[in-house]
Tab-separated table of C-alpha atoms in Angstrom:
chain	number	residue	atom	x	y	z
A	284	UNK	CA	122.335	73.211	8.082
A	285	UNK	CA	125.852	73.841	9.509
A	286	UNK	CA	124.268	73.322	12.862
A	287	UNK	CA	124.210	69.854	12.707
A	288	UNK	CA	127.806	69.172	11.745
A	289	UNK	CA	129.185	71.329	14.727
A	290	UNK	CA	126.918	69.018	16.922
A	291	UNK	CA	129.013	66.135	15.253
A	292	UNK	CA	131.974	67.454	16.315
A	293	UNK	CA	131.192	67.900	20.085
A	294	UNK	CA	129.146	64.869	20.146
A	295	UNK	CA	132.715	63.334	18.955
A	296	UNK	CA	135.073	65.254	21.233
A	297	UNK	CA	132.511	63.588	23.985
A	298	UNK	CA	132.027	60.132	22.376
A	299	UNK	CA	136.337	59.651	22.230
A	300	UNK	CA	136.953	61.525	25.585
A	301	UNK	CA	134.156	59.463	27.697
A	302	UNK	CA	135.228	56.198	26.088
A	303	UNK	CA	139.281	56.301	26.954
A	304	UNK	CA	138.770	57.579	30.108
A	305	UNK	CA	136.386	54.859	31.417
A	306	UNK	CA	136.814	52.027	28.650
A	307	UNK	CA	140.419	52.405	27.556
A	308	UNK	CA	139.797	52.515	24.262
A	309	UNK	CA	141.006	55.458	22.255
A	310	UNK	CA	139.577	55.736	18.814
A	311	UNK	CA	139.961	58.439	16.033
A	312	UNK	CA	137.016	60.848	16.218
A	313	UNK	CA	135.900	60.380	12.679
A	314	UNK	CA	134.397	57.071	13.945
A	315	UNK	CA	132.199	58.604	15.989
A	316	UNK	CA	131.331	61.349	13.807
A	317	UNK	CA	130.423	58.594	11.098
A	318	UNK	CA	128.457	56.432	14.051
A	319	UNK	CA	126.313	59.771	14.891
A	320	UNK	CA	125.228	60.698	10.825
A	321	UNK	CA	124.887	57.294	9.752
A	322	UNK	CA	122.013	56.818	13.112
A	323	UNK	CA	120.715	59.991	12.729
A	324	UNK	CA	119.750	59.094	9.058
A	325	UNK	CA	118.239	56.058	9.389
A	326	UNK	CA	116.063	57.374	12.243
A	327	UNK	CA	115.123	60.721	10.251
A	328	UNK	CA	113.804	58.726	7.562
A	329	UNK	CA	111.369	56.643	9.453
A	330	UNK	CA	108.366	58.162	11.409
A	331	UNK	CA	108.860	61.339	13.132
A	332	UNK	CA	107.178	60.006	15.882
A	333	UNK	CA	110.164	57.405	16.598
A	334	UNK	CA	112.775	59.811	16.535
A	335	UNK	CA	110.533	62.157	18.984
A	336	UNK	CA	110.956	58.840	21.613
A	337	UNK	CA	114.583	58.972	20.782
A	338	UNK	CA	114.485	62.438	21.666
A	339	UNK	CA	112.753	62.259	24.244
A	340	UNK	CA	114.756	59.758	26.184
A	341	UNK	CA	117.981	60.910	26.036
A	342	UNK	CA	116.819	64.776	27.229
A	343	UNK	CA	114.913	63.424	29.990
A	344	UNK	CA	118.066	61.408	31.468
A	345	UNK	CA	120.631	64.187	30.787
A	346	UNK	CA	117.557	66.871	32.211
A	347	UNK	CA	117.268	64.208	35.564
A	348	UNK	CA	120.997	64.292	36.518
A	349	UNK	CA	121.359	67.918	35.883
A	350	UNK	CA	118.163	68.654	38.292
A	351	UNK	CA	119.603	65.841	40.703
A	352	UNK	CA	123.177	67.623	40.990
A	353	UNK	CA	121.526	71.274	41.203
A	354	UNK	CA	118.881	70.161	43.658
A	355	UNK	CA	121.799	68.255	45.935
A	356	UNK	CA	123.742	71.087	46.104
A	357	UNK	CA	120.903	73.413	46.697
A	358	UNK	CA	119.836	70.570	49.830
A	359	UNK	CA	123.460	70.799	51.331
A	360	UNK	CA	123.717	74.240	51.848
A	361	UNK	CA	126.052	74.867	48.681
A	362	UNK	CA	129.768	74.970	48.630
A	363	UNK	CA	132.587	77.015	50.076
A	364	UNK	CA	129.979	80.571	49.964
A	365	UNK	CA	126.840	78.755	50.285
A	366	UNK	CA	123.996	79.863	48.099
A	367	UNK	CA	125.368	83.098	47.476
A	368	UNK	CA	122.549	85.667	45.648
A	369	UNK	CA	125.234	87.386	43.442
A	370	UNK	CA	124.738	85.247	40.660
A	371	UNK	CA	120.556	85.752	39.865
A	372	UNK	CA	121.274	89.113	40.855
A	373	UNK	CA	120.032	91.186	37.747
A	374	UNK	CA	122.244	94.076	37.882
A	375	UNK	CA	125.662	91.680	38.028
A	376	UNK	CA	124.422	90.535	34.472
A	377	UNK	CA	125.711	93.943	32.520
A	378	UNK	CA	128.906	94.120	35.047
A	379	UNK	CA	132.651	92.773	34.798
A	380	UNK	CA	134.862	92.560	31.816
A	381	UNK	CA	132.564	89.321	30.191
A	382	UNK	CA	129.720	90.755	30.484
A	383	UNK	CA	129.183	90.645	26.756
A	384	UNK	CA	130.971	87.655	25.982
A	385	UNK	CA	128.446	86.027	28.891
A	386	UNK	CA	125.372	87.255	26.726
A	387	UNK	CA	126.547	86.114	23.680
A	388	UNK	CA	126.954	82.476	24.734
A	389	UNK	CA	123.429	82.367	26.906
A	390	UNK	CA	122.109	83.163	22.990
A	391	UNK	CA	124.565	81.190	21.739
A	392	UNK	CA	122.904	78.407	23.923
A	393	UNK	CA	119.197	78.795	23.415
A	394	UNK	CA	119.440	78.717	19.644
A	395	UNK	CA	116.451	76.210	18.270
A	396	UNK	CA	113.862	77.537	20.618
A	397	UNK	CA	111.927	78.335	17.197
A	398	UNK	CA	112.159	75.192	16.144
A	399	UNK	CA	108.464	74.521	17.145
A	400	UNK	CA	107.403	76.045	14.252
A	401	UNK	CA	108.569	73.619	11.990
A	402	UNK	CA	106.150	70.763	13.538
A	403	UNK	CA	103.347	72.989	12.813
A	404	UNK	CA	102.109	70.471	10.067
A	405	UNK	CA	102.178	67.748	12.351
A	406	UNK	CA	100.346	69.111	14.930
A	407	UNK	CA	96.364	68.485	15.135
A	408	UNK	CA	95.741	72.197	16.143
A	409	UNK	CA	98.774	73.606	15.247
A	410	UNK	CA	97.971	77.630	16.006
A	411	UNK	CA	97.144	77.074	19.251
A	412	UNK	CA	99.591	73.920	19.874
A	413	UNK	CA	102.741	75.541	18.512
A	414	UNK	CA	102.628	78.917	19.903
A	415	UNK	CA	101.911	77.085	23.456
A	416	UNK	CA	104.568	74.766	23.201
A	417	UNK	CA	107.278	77.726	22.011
A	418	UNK	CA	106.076	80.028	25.289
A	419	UNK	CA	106.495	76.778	27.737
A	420	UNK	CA	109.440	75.972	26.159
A	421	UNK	CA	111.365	78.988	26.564
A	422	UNK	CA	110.088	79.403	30.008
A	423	UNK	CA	110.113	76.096	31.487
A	424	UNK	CA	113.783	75.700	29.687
A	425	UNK	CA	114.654	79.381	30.751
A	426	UNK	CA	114.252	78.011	34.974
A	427	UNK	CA	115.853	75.469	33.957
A	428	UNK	CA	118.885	76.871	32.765
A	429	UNK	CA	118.904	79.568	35.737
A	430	UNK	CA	118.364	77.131	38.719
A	431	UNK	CA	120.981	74.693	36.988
A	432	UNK	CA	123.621	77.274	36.471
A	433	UNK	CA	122.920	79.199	39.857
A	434	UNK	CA	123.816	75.548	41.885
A	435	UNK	CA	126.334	74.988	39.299
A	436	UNK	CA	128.329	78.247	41.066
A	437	UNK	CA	127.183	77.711	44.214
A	438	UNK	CA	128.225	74.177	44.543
A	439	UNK	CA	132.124	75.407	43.217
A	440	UNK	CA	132.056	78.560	45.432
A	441	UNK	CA	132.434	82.065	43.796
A	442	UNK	CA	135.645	82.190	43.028
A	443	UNK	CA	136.135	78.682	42.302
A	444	UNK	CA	133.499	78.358	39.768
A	445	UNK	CA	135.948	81.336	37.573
A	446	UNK	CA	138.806	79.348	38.769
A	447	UNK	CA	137.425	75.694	37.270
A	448	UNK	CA	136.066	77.952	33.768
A	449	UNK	CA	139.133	79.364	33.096
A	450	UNK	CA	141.398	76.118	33.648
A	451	UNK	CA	142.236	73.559	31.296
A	452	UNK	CA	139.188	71.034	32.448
A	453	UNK	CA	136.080	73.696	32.154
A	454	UNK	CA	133.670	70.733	32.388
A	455	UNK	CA	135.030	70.318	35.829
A	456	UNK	CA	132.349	72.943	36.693
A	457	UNK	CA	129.919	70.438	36.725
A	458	UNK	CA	131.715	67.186	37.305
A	459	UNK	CA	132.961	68.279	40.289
A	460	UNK	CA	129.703	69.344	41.901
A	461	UNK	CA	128.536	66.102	40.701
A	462	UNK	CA	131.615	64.150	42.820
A	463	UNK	CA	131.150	66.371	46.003
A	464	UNK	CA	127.252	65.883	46.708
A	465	UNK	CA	126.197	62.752	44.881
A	466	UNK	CA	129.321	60.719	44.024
A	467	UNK	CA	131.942	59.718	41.922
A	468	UNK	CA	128.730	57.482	39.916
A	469	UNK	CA	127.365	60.676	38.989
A	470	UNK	CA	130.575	61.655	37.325
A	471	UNK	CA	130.413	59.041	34.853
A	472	UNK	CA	126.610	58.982	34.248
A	473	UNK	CA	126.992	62.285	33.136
A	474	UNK	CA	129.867	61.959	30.883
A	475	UNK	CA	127.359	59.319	29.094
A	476	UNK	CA	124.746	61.505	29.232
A	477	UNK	CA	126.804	64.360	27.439
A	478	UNK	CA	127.306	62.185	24.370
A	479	UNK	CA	123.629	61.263	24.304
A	480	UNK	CA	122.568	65.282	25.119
A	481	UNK	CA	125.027	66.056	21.934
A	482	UNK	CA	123.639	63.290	20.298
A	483	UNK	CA	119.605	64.454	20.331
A	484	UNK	CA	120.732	67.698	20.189
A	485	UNK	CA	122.280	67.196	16.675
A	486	UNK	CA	119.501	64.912	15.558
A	487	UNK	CA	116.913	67.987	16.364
A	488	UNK	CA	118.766	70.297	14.158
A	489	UNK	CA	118.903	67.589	11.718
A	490	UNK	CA	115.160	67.475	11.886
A	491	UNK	CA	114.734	71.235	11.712
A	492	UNK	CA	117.460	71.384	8.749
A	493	UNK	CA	115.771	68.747	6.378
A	494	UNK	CA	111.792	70.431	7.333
A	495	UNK	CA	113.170	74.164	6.091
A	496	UNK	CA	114.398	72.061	3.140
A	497	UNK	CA	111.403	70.227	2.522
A	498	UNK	CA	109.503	73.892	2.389
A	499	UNK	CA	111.588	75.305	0.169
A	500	UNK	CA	111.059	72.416	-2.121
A	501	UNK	CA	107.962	71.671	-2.156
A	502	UNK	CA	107.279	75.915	-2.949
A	503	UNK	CA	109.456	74.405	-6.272
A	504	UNK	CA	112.704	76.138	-5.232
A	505	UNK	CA	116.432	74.190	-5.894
A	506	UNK	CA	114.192	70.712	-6.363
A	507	UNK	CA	110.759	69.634	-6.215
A	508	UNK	CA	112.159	66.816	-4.876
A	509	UNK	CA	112.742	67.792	-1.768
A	510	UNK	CA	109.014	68.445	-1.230
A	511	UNK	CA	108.171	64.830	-0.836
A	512	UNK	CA	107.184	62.694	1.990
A	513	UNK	CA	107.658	58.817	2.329
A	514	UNK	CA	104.590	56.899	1.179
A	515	UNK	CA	104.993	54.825	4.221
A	516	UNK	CA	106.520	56.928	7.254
A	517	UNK	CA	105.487	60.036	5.915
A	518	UNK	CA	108.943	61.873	6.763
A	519	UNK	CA	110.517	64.091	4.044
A	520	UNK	CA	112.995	61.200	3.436
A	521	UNK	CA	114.672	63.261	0.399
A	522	UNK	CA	115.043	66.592	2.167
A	523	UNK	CA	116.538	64.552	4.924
A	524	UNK	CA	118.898	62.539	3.165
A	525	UNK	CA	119.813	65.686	1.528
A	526	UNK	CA	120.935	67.207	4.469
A	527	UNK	CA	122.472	64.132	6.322
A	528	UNK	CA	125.219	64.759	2.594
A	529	UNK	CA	125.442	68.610	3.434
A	530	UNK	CA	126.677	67.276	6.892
A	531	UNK	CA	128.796	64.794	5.764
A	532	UNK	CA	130.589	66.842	3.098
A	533	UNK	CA	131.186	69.919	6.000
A	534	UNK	CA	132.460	67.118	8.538
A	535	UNK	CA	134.570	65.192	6.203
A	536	UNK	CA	135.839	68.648	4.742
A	537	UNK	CA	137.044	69.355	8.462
A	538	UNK	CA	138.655	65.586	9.251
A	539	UNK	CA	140.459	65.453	5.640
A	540	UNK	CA	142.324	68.811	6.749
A	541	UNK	CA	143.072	67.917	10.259
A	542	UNK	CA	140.811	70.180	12.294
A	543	UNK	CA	140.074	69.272	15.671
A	544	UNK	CA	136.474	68.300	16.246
A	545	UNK	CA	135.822	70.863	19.321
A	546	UNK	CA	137.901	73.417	18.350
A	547	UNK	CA	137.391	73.937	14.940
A	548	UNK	CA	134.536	71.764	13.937
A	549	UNK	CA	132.221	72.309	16.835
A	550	UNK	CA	132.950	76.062	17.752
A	551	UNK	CA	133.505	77.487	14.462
A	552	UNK	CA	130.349	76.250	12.330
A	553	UNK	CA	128.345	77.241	15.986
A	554	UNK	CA	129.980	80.848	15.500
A	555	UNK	CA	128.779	80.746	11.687
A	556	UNK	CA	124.927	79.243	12.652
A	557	UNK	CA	124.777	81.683	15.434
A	558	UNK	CA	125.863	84.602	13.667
A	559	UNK	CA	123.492	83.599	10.641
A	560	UNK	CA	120.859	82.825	12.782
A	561	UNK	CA	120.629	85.791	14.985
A	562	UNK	CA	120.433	87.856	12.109
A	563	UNK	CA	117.182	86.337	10.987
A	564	UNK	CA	115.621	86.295	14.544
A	565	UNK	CA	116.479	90.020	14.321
A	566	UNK	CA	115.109	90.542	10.858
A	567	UNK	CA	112.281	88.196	11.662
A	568	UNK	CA	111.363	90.462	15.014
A	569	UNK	CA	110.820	93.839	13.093
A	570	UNK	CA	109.099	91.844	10.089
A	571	UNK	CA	105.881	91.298	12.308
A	572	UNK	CA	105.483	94.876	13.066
A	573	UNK	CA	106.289	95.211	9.187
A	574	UNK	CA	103.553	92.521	8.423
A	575	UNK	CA	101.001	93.240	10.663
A	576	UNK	CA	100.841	97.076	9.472
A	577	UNK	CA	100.138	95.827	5.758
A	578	UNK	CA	98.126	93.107	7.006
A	579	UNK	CA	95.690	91.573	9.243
A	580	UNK	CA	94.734	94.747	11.001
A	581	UNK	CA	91.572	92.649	13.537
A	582	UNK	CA	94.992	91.019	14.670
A	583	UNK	CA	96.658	94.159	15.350
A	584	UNK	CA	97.839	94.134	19.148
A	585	UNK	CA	99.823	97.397	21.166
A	586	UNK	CA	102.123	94.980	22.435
A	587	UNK	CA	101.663	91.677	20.557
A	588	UNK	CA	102.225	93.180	16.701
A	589	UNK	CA	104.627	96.253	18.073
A	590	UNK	CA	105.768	96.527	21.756
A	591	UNK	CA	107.234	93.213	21.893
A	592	UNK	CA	109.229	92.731	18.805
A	593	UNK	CA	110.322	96.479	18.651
A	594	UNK	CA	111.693	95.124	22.319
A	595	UNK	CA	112.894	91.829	20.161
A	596	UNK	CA	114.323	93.034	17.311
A	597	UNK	CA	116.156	96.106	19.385
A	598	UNK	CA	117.393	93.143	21.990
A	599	UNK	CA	118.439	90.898	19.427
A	600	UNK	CA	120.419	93.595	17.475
A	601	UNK	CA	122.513	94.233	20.435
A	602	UNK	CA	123.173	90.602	20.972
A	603	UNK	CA	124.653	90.838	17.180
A	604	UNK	CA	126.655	93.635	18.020
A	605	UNK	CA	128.053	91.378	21.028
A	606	UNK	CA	129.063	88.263	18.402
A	607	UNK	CA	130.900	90.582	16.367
A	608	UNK	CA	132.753	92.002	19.220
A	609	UNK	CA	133.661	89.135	20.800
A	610	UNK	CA	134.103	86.775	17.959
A	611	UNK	CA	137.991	86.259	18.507
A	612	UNK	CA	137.553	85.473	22.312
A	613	UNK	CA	134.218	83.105	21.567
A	614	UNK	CA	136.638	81.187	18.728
A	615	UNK	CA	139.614	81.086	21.399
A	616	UNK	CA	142.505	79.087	19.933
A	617	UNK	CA	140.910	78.627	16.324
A	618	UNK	CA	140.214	82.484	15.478
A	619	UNK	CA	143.875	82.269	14.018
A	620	UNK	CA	142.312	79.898	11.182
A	621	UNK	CA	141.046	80.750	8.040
A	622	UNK	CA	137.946	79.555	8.251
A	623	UNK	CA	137.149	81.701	11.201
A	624	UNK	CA	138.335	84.981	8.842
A	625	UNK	CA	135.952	83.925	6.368
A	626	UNK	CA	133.173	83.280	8.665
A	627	UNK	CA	131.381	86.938	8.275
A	628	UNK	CA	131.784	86.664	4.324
A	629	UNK	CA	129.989	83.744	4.541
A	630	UNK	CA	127.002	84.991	5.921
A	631	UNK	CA	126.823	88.023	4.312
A	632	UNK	CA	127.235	85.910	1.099
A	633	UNK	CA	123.856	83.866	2.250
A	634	UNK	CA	122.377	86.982	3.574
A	635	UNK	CA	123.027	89.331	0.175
A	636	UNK	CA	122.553	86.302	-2.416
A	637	UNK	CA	119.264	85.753	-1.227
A	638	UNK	CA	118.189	89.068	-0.785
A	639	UNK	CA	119.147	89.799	-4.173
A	640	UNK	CA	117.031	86.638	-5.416
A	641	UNK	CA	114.334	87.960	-3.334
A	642	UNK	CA	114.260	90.927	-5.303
A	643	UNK	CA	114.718	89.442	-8.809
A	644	UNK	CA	111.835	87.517	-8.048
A	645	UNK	CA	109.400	89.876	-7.006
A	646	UNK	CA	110.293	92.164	-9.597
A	647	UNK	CA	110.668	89.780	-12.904
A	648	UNK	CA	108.465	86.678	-11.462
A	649	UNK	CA	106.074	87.736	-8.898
A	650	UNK	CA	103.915	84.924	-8.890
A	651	UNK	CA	107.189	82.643	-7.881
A	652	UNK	CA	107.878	85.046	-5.465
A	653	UNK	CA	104.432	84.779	-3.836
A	654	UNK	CA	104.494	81.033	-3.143
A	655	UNK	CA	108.003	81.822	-0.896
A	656	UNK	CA	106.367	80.833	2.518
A	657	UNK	CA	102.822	80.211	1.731
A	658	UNK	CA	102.701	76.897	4.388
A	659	UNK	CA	99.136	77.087	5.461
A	660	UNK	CA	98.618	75.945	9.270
A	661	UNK	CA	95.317	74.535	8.612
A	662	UNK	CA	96.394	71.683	6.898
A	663	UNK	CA	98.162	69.656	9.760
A	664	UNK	CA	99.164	66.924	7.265
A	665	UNK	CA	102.991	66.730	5.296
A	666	UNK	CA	101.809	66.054	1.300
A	667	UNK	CA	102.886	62.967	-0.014
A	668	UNK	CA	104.416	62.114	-3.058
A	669	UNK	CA	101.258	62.216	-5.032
A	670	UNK	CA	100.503	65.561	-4.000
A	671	UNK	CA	104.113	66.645	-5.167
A	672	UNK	CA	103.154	65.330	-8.456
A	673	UNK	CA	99.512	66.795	-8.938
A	674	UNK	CA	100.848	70.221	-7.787
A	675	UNK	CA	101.441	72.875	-10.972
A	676	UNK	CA	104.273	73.202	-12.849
A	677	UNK	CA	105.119	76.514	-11.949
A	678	UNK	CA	104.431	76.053	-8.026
């Protein structure tokens, strides 16, 4: 939920930046943050299908000028060291002082990988389209990542790419590659392109916000409301609306006390969703091998049901263990605020409040606590409103 309204705030810092450079026009970032929730609610509430083009655009164009820069660099020969082999070297990756820091943001970045899950209902053959699209996805988009940012320091040199990340302009790390081997064009297009990147990336958590919402409702937990879908576009319309007002509220919380939209807005609630997060991906990782020993036991795999989320969960812990050592440096100038101190109580007020309704539940009303999570695959259709209606009381 918090995911989206840090997406605001970058998708702001972008939106004002981009347009008084280039336009002249300097406008208070609250527009922009107002422009972004207002279009990502009307589009939420119509077919998913229409925001998936919407999507689907803008990644495509920011994805095309990030391949173009990489793969001009990589054509030329590279910068000042040429294509120097230090960076995809695996044993630099645990070396140097940032070592951890470095981790922490590559998790940092790939955070909504498991939103494919969500879609599951959507999908015509969901347990074989879902777990297929999750394993391409985190390859094809792992490449991606390490071709872009291998050309990325290549094209700066070595010791210019620290030079340019440490500076006062970090996004010169790409811009200027972009200037060098394609042109001054390129510059431009991709400060465009990072509002519209920022943009479908907020929209996607949006989407992935409003379906965990639209579970928990229509399992009869907060409102039964939010488990139902629009007559018409067949979009949990309620469950989205409901979270385009938990975004609102947590932006207009940050712009009626004068926080700055990257520095507070964006990197604090993307400390708070990656901290919260990453706990779950741990918990989630040793809950299969957890699952699969009570259950299932034809599905039982050495590697598939054990080896690889023991490996998981074990990874993933350390990763934690990285966030909470390098919190200050990750928060930079806004770990002084009070937000940031309150950050960790936060999540382990999410984390303990609902374990402790977890266990209420399964020890005083075990038959709510059985529905928690029962979404069947099979049934590749969202319910609609009449479904919500005919379901039991006590659901």
């Amino acid at each position: 939920m918090v995911f989206e309204a840090s997406i605001v705030g970058v998708f702001s810092y972008f939106a004002r930046t981009t347009v008084r450079d280039q336009l002249g026009a300097d406008l208070p970032w609250a527009g922009y943050a107002a422009a972004m929730l207002l279009v990502t609610a009307v589009l939420a509430y119509f077919d998913i299908n229409l925001t998936a083009k919407a999507l689907g655009v803008l990644l495509v164009a920011e994805i095309a000028v990030l391949f173009a820069v990489a793969t001009a660099v990589l054509l030329r020969g590279g910068g000042p060291d040429g294509i120097p082999l230090a960076p995809v070297d695996p044993k630099n990756a645990f070396t140097g002082a940032s070592a951890g820091l470095g981790l922490f943001f590559a998790f940092w970045s790939w955070v909504g990988f498991e939103s494919t899950a969500m879609y599951g209902e959507e999908s015509r053959d969901p347990k074989r389209v879902i777990p297929r699209a999750t394993l391409i996805s985190v390859i094809g988009v792992g490449l991606f990542y390490i071709y872009v940012s291998w050309m990325t320091i290549a094209g700066n040199g070595l010791d210019g790419a620290v030079r340019v990340s440490a500076g006062s302009s970090p996004l010169d790390l790409f811009f200027d590659p972009a200037r060098g081997f394609i042109g001054a064009w390129a510059v431009d297009a991709f400060q465009w392109l990072l509002i519209t990147g920022s943009f479908a990336c907020g929209m996607a958590f949006h989407q992935c916000a409003a379906r965990y919402l639209y579970a928990i409702g229509r399992e009869g937990f907060l409102h039964p409301a939010l488990g139902r879908t629009h007559p018409r576009h067949g979009s949990p319309y309620l469950a989205s609306f409901t979270q385009s007002v938990i975004a609102v509220v947590i932006v207009g919380a940050f712009w009626a006390t004068g926080q700055d939209p990257y520095i507070h807005l964006y990197t604090l609630l993307a400390i708070l969703g990656t901290m919260a997060i990453l706990i779950v991906q741990t918990l989630c990782s040793f809950a299969v091998i957890g699952y699969f020993r009570r259950n299932h036991p034809e599905d039982r795999h050495w590697f598939r049901t054990l080896t690889a989320p023991l490996l998981g969960g074990l990874g993933m812990t350390a990763v934690v263990v990285l966030l909470v050592v390098n919190m200050d440096t990750a928060a930079g100038t806004a770990a002084g605020s009070l937000f940031f101190e309150a950050i960790p109580w936060i999540v382990g007020l999410v984390f303990f409040g609902g374990l402790g309704l977890g266990l209420y539940l399964r020890a005083r009303r075990p038959e709510r606590y059985e529905v928690i999570g029962r979404i069947v695959l099979e049934d590749a259709a969202e319910r609609t409103d009449d479904d919500v209606e005919q379901a039991p009381a006590n659901a």
